[in-house]
PDB file of C-alpha atoms in Angstrom:
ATOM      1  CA  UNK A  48      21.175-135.260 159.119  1.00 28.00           C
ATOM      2  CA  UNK A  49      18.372-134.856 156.487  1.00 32.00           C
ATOM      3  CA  UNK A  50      15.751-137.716 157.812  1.00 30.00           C
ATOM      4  CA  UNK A  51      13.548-137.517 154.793  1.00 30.00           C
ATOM      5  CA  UNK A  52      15.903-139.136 151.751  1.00 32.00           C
ATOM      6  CA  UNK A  53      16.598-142.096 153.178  1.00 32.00           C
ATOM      7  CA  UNK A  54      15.257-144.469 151.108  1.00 29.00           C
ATOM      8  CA  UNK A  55      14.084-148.413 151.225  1.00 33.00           C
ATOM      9  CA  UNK A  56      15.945-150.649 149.043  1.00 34.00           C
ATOM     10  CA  UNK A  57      13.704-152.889 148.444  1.00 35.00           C
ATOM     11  CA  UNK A  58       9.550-152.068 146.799  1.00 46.00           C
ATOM     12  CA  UNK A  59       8.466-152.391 150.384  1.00 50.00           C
ATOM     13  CA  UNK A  60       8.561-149.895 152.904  1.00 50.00           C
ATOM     14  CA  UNK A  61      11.349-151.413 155.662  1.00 55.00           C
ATOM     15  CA  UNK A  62      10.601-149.477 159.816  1.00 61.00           C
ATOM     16  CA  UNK A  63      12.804-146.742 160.651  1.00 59.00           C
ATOM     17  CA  UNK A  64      12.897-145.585 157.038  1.00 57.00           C
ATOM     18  CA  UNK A  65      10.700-143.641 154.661  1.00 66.00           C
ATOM     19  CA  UNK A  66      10.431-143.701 150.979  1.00 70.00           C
ATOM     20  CA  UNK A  67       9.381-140.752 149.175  1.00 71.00           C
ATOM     21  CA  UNK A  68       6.683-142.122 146.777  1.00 65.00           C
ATOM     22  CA  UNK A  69       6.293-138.890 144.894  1.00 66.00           C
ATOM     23  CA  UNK A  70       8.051-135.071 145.140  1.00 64.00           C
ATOM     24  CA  UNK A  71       7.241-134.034 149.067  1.00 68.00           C
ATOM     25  CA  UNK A  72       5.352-137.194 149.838  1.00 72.00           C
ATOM     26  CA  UNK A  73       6.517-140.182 151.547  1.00 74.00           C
ATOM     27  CA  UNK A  74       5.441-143.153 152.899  1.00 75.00           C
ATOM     28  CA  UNK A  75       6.284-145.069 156.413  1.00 77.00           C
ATOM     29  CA  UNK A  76       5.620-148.714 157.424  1.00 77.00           C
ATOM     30  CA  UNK A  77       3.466-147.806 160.034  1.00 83.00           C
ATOM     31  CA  UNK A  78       1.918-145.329 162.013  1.00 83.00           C
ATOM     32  CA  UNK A  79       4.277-145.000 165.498  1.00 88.00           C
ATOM     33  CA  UNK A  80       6.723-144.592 162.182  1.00 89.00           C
ATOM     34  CA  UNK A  81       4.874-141.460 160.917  1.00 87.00           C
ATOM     35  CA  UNK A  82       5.008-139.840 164.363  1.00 90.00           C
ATOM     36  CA  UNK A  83       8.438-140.497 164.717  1.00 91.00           C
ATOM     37  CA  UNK A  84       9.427-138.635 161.667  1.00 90.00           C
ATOM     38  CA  UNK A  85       6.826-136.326 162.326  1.00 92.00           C
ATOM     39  CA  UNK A  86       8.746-135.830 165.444  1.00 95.00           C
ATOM     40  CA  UNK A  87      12.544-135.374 164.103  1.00 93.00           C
ATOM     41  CA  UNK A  88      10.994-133.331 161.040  1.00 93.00           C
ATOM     42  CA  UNK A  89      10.127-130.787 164.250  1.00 96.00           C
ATOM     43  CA  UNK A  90      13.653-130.515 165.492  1.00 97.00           C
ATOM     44  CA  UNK A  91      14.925-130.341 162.322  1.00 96.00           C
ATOM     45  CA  UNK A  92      12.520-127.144 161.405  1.00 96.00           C
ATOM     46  CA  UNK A  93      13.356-125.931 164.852  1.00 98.00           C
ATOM     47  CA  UNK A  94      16.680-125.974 165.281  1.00 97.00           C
ATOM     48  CA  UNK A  95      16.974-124.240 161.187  1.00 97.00           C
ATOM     49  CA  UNK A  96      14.522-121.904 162.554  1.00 98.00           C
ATOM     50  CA  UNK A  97      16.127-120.638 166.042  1.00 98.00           C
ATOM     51  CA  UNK A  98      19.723-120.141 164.113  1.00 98.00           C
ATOM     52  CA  UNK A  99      18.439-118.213 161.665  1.00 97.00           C
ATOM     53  CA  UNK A 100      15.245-116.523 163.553  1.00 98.00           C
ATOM     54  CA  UNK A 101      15.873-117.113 166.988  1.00 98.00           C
ATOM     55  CA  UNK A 102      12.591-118.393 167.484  1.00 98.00           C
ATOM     56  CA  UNK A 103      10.683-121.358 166.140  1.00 98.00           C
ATOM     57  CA  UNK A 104       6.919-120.652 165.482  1.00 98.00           C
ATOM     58  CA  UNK A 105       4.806-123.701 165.144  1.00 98.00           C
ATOM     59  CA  UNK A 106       1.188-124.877 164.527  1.00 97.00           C
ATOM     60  CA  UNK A 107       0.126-127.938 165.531  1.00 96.00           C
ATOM     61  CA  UNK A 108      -3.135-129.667 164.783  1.00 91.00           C
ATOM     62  CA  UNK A 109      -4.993-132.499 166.426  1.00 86.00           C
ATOM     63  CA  UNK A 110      -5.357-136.382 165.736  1.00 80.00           C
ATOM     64  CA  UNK A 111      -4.054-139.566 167.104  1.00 82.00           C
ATOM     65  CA  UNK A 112      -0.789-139.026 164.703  1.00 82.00           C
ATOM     66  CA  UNK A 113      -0.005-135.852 166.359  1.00 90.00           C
ATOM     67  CA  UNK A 114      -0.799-137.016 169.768  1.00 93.00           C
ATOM     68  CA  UNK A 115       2.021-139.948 169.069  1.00 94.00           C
ATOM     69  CA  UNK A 116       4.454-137.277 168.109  1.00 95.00           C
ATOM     70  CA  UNK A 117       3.705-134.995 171.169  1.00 97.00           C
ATOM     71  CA  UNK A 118       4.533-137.940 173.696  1.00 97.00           C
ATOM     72  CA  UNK A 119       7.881-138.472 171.348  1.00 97.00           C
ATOM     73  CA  UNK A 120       8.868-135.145 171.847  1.00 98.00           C
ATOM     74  CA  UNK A 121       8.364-135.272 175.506  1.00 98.00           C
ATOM     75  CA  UNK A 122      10.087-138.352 175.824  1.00 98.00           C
ATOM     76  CA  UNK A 123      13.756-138.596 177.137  1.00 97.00           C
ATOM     77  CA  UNK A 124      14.781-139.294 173.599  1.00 96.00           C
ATOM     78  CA  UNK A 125      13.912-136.241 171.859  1.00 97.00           C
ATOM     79  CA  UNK A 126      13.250-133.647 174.448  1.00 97.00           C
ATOM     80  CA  UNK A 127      16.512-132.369 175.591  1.00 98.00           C
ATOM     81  CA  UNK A 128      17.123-132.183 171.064  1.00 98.00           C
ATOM     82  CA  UNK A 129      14.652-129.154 171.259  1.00 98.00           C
ATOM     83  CA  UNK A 130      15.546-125.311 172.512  1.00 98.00           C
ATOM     84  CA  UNK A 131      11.848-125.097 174.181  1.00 98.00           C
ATOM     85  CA  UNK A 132      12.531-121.673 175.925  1.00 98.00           C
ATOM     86  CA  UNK A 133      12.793-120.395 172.337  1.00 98.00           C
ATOM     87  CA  UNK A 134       9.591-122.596 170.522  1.00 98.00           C
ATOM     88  CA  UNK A 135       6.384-120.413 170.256  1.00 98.00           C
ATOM     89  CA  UNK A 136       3.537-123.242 169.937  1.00 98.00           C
ATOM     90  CA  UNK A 137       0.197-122.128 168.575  1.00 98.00           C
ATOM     91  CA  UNK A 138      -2.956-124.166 166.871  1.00 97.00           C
ATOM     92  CA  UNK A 139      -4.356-124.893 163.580  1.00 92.00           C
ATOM     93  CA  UNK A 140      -7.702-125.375 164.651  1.00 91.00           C
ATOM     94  CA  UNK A 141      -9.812-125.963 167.652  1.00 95.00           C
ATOM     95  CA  UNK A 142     -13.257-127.368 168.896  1.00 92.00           C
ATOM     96  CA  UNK A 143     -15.416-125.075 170.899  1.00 93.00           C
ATOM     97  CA  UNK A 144     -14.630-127.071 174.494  1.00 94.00           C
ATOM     98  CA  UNK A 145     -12.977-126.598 177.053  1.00 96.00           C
ATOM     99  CA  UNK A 146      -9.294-127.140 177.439  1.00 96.00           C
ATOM    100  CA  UNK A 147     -10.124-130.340 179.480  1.00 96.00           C
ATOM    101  CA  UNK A 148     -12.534-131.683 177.399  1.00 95.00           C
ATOM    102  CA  UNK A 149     -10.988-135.127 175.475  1.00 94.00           C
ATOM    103  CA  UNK A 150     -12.121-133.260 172.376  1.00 92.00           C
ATOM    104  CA  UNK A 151      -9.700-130.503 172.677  1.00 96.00           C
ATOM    105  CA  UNK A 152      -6.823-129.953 170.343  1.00 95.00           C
ATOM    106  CA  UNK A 153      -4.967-127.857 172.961  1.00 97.00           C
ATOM    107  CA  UNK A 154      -5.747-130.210 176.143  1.00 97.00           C
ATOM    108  CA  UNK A 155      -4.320-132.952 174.145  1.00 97.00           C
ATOM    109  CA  UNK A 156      -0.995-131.299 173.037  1.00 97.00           C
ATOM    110  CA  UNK A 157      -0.959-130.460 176.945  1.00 98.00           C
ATOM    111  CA  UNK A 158      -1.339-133.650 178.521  1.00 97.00           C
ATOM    112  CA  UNK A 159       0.828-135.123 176.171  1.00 97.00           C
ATOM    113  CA  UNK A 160       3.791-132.546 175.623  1.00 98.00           C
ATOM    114  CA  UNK A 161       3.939-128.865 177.092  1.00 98.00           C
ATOM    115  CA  UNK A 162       3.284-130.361 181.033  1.00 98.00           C
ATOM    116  CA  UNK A 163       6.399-132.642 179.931  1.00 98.00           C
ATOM    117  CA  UNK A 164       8.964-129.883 178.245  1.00 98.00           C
ATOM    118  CA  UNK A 165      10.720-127.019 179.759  1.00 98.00           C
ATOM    119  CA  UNK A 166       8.916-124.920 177.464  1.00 98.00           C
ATOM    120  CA  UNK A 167       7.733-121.015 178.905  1.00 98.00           C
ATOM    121  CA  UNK A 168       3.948-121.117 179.752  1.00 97.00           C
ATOM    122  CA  UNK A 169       3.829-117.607 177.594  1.00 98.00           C
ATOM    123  CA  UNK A 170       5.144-118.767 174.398  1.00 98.00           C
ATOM    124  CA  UNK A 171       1.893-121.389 174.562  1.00 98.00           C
ATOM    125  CA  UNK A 172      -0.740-119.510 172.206  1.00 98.00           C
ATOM    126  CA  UNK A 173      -4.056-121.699 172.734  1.00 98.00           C
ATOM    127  CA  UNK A 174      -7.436-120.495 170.344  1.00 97.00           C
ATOM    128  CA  UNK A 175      -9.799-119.588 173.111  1.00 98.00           C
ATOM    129  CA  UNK A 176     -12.898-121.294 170.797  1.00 96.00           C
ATOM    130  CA  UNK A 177     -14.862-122.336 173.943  1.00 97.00           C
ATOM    131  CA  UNK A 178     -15.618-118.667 174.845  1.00 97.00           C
ATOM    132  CA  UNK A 179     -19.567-117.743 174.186  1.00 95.00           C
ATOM    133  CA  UNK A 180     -18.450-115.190 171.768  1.00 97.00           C
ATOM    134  CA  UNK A 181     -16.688-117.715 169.420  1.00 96.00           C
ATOM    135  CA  UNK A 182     -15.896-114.874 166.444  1.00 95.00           C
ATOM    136  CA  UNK A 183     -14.745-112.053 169.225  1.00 97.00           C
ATOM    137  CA  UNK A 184     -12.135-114.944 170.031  1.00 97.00           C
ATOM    138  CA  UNK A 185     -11.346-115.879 166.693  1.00 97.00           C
ATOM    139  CA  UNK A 186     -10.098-111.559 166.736  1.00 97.00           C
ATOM    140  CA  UNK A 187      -8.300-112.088 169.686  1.00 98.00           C
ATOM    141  CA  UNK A 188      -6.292-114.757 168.262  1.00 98.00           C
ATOM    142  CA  UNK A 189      -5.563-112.828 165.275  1.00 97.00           C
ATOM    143  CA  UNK A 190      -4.147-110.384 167.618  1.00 98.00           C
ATOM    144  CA  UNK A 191      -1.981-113.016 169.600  1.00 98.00           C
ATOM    145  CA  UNK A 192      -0.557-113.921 165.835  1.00 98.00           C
ATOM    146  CA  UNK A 193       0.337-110.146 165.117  1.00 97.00           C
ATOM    147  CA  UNK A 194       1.915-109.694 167.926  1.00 97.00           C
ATOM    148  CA  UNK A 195       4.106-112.705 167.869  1.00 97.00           C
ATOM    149  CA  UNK A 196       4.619-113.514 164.152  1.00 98.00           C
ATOM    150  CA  UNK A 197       6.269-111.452 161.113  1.00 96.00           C
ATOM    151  CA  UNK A 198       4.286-111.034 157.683  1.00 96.00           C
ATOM    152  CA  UNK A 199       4.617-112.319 154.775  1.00 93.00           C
ATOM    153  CA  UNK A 200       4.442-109.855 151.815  1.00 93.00           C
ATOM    154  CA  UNK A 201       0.381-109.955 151.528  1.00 91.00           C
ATOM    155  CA  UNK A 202       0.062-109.054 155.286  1.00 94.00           C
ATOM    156  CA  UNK A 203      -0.718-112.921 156.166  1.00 95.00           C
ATOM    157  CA  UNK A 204       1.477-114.336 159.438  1.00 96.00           C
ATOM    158  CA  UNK A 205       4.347-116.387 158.644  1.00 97.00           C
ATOM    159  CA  UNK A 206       4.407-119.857 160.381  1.00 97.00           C
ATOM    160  CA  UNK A 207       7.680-121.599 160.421  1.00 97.00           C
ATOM    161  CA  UNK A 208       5.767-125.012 160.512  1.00 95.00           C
ATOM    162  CA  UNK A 209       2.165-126.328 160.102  1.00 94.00           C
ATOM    163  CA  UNK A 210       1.457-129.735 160.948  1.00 93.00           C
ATOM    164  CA  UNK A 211      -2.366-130.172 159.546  1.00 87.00           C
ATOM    165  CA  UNK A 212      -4.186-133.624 159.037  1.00 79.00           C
ATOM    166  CA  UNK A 213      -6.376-135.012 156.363  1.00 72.00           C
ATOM    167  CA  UNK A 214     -10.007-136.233 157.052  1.00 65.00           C
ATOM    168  CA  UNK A 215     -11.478-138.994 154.942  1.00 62.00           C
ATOM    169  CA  UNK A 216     -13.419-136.675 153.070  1.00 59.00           C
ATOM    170  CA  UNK A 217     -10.430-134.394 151.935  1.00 58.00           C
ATOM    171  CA  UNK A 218     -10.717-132.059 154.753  1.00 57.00           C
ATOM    172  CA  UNK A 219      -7.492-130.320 157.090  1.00 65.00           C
ATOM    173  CA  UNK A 220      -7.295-127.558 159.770  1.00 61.00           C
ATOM    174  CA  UNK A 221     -11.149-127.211 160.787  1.00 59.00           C
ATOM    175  CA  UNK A 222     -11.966-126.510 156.718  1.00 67.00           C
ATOM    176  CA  UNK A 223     -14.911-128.711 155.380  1.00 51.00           C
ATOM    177  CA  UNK A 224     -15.721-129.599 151.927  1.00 53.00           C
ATOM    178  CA  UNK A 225     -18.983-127.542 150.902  1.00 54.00           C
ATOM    179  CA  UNK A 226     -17.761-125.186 153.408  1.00 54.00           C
ATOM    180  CA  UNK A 227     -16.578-121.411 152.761  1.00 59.00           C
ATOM    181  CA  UNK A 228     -13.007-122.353 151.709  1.00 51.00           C
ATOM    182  CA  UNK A 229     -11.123-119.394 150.065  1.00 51.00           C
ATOM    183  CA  UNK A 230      -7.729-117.552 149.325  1.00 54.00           C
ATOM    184  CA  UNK A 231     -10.429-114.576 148.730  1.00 61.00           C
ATOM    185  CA  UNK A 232     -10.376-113.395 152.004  1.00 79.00           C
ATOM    186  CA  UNK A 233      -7.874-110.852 154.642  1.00 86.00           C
ATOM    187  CA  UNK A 234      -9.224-112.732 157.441  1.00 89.00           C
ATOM    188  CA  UNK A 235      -6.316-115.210 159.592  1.00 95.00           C
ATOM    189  CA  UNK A 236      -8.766-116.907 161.542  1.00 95.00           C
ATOM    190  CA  UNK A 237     -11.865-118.059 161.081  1.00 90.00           C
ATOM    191  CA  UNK A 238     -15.221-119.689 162.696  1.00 90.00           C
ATOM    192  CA  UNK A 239     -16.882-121.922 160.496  1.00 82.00           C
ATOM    193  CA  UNK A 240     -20.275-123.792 161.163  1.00 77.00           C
ATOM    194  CA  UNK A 241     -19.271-127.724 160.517  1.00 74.00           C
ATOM    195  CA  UNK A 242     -22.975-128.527 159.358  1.00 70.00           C
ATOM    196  CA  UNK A 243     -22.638-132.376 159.329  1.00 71.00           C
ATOM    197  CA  UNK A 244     -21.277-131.800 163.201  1.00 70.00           C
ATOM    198  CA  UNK A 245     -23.909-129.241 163.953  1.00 78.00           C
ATOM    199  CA  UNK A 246     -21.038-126.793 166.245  1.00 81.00           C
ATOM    200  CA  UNK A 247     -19.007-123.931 164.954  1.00 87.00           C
ATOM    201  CA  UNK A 248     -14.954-124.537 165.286  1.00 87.00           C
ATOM    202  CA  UNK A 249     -12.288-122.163 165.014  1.00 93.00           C
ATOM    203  CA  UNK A 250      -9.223-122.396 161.950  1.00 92.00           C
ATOM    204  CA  UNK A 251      -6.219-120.743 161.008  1.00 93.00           C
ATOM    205  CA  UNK A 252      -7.537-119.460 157.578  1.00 89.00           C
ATOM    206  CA  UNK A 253      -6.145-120.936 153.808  1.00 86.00           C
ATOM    207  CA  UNK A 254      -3.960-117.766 153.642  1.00 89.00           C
ATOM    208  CA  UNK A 255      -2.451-118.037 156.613  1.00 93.00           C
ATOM    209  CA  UNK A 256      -1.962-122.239 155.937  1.00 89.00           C
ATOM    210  CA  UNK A 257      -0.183-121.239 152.266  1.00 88.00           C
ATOM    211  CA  UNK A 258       1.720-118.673 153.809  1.00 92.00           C
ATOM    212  CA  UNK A 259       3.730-120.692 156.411  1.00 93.00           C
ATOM    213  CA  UNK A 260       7.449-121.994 155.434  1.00 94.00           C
ATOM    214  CA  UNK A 261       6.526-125.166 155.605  1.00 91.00           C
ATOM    215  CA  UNK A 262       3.369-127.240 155.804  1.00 88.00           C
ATOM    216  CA  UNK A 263       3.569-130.844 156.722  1.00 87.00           C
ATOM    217  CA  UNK A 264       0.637-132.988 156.493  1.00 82.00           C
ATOM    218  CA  UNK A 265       0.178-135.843 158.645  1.00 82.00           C
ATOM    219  CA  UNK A 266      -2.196-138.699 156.791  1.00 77.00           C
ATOM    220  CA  UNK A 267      -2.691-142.550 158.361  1.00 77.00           C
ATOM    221  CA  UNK A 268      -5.415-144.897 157.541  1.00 64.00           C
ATOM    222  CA  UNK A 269      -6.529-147.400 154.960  1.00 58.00           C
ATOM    223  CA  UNK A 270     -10.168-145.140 155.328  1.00 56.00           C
ATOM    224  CA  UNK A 271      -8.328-141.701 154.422  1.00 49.00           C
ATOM    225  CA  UNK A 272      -6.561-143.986 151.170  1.00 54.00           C
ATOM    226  CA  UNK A 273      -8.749-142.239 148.506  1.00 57.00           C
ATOM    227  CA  UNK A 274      -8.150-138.812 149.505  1.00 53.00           C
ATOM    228  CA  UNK A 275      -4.498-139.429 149.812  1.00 54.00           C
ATOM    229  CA  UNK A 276      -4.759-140.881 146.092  1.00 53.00           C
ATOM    230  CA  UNK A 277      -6.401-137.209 145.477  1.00 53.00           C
ATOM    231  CA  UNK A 278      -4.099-135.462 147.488  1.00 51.00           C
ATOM    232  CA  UNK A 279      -1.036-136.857 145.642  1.00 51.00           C
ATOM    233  CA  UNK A 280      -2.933-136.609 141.861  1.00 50.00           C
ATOM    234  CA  UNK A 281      -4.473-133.002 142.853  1.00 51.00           C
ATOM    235  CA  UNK A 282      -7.104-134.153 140.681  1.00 43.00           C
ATOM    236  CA  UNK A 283     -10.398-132.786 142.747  1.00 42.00           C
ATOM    237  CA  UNK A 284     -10.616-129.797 144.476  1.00 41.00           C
ATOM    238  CA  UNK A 285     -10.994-130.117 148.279  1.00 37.00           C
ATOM    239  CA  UNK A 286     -10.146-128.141 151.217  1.00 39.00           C
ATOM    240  CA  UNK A 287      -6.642-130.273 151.778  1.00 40.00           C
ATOM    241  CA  UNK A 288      -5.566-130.130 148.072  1.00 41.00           C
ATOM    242  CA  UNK A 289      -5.944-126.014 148.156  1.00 39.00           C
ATOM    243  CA  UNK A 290      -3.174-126.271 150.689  1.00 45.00           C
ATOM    244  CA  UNK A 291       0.409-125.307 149.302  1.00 48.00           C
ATOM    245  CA  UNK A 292       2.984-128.065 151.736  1.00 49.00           C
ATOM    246  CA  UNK A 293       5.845-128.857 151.625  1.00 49.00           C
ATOM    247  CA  UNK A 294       6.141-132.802 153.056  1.00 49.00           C
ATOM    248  CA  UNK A 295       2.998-135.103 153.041  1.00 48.00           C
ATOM    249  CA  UNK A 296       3.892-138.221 155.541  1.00 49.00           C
ATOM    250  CA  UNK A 297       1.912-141.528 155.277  1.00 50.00           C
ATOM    251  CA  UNK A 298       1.658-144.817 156.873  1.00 51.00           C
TER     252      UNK A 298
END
């Protein structure tokens, strides 16, 4: 069943059912409605990717969106839909805490989701980014990605799915406006300093985010409206509209 062309009859948006608003992007009534196809848009993508892969490779970022979808996908509803043994989860980007810090992309998805699903603890790739030597992690992780992902034909690890978000001020993945954001570059992950946050984070790199299958961002929030309306017009240039995707969800 494709969940993404069903379509509201009416100009409003009705629950349970998205509208797609422009080519890849499309609206829900709310935001426990954007998880939830957030949600089946990952069993979709997994089960197309274990029958013709045998594995499903997947990013996830972090967010309250996300954080819906996780306890979705645990839930008795949707987690006996997924082949878990076979799903290789992996990050976007990650703060420089701990793994049980509140802040921490990974501790989230854990608390959430992996504790919940029969899913292998070794096909759980977590970015290390609270280790003192933030850029020798940043390597490792690189590593972890060559050993578990094929190439694409520039050398950049293919993703079967990304989920990434959208901050207010047009930012995804841990990529800042005014920041260092480039194709230019043979690196996969990277260790930006965030000046307006004062920390370093670490991100999957803008050649390894156009290089997945499919990118899926996840956008809610009357405060992230204007970069949506950019997003959707491509009409500035900001670190989420540099991102190829392939489905933008909204609520």
């Amino acid at each position: 069943m494709n969940y993404w062309r069903a379509m509201a009859d009416t100009g409003g948006i009705r629950k349970g059912v998205s509208q797609e608003i422009l080519p890849g992007v499309y609206a829900y009534a709310d935001p426990a409605e954007v998880a939830r196809g957030a949600a089946r848009l990952f069993i979709d993508y997994a089960w197309q990717s274990i029958a013709k892969d045998g594995k499903f490779a997947v990013a996830l970022s972090g967010g309250i969106t996300p954080r819906q979808m996780f306890g979705l996908l645990a839930s008795d509803e949707f987690r006996g839909q997924v082949d878990w043994a076979k799903v290789h989860v992996f990050w976007s980007d990650e703060r420089a805490v701990p793994p049980t810090n509140a802040e921490s992309n990974y501790g989230v998805a854990r608390r959430e989701m992996l504790i919940r699903v029969p899913i292998p603890e070794s096909n759980v790739h977590r970015m290390e980014a609270e280790k003192p030597n933030i850029g020798r992690a940043a390597h490792e992780y690189e590593e972890v990605l060559r050993k578990s992902l094929d190439l694409d034909d520039h050398g950049f690890p293919r993703f079967h799915l990304i989920y990434l978000g959208m901050g207010k001020d047009g930012h995804t993945a841990s990529l800042f406006p005014g920041g260092r954001v480039t194709r230019q570059t043979s690196r996969w992950v990277s260790t930006p300093m965030v000046t307006k946050l004062n920390m370093r984070r670490m991100t999957l790199t803008l050649p390894v985010l156009d290089a997945a299958m499919r990118v899926v961002f996840l956008v809610v929030g009357s405060d992230k409206a204007e970069s949506c309306a950019l997003y959707c017009r491509k009409s500035a240039t900001l670190p989420c509209l540099l991102s190829s995707y392939s489905h933008a969800i909204s609520g």
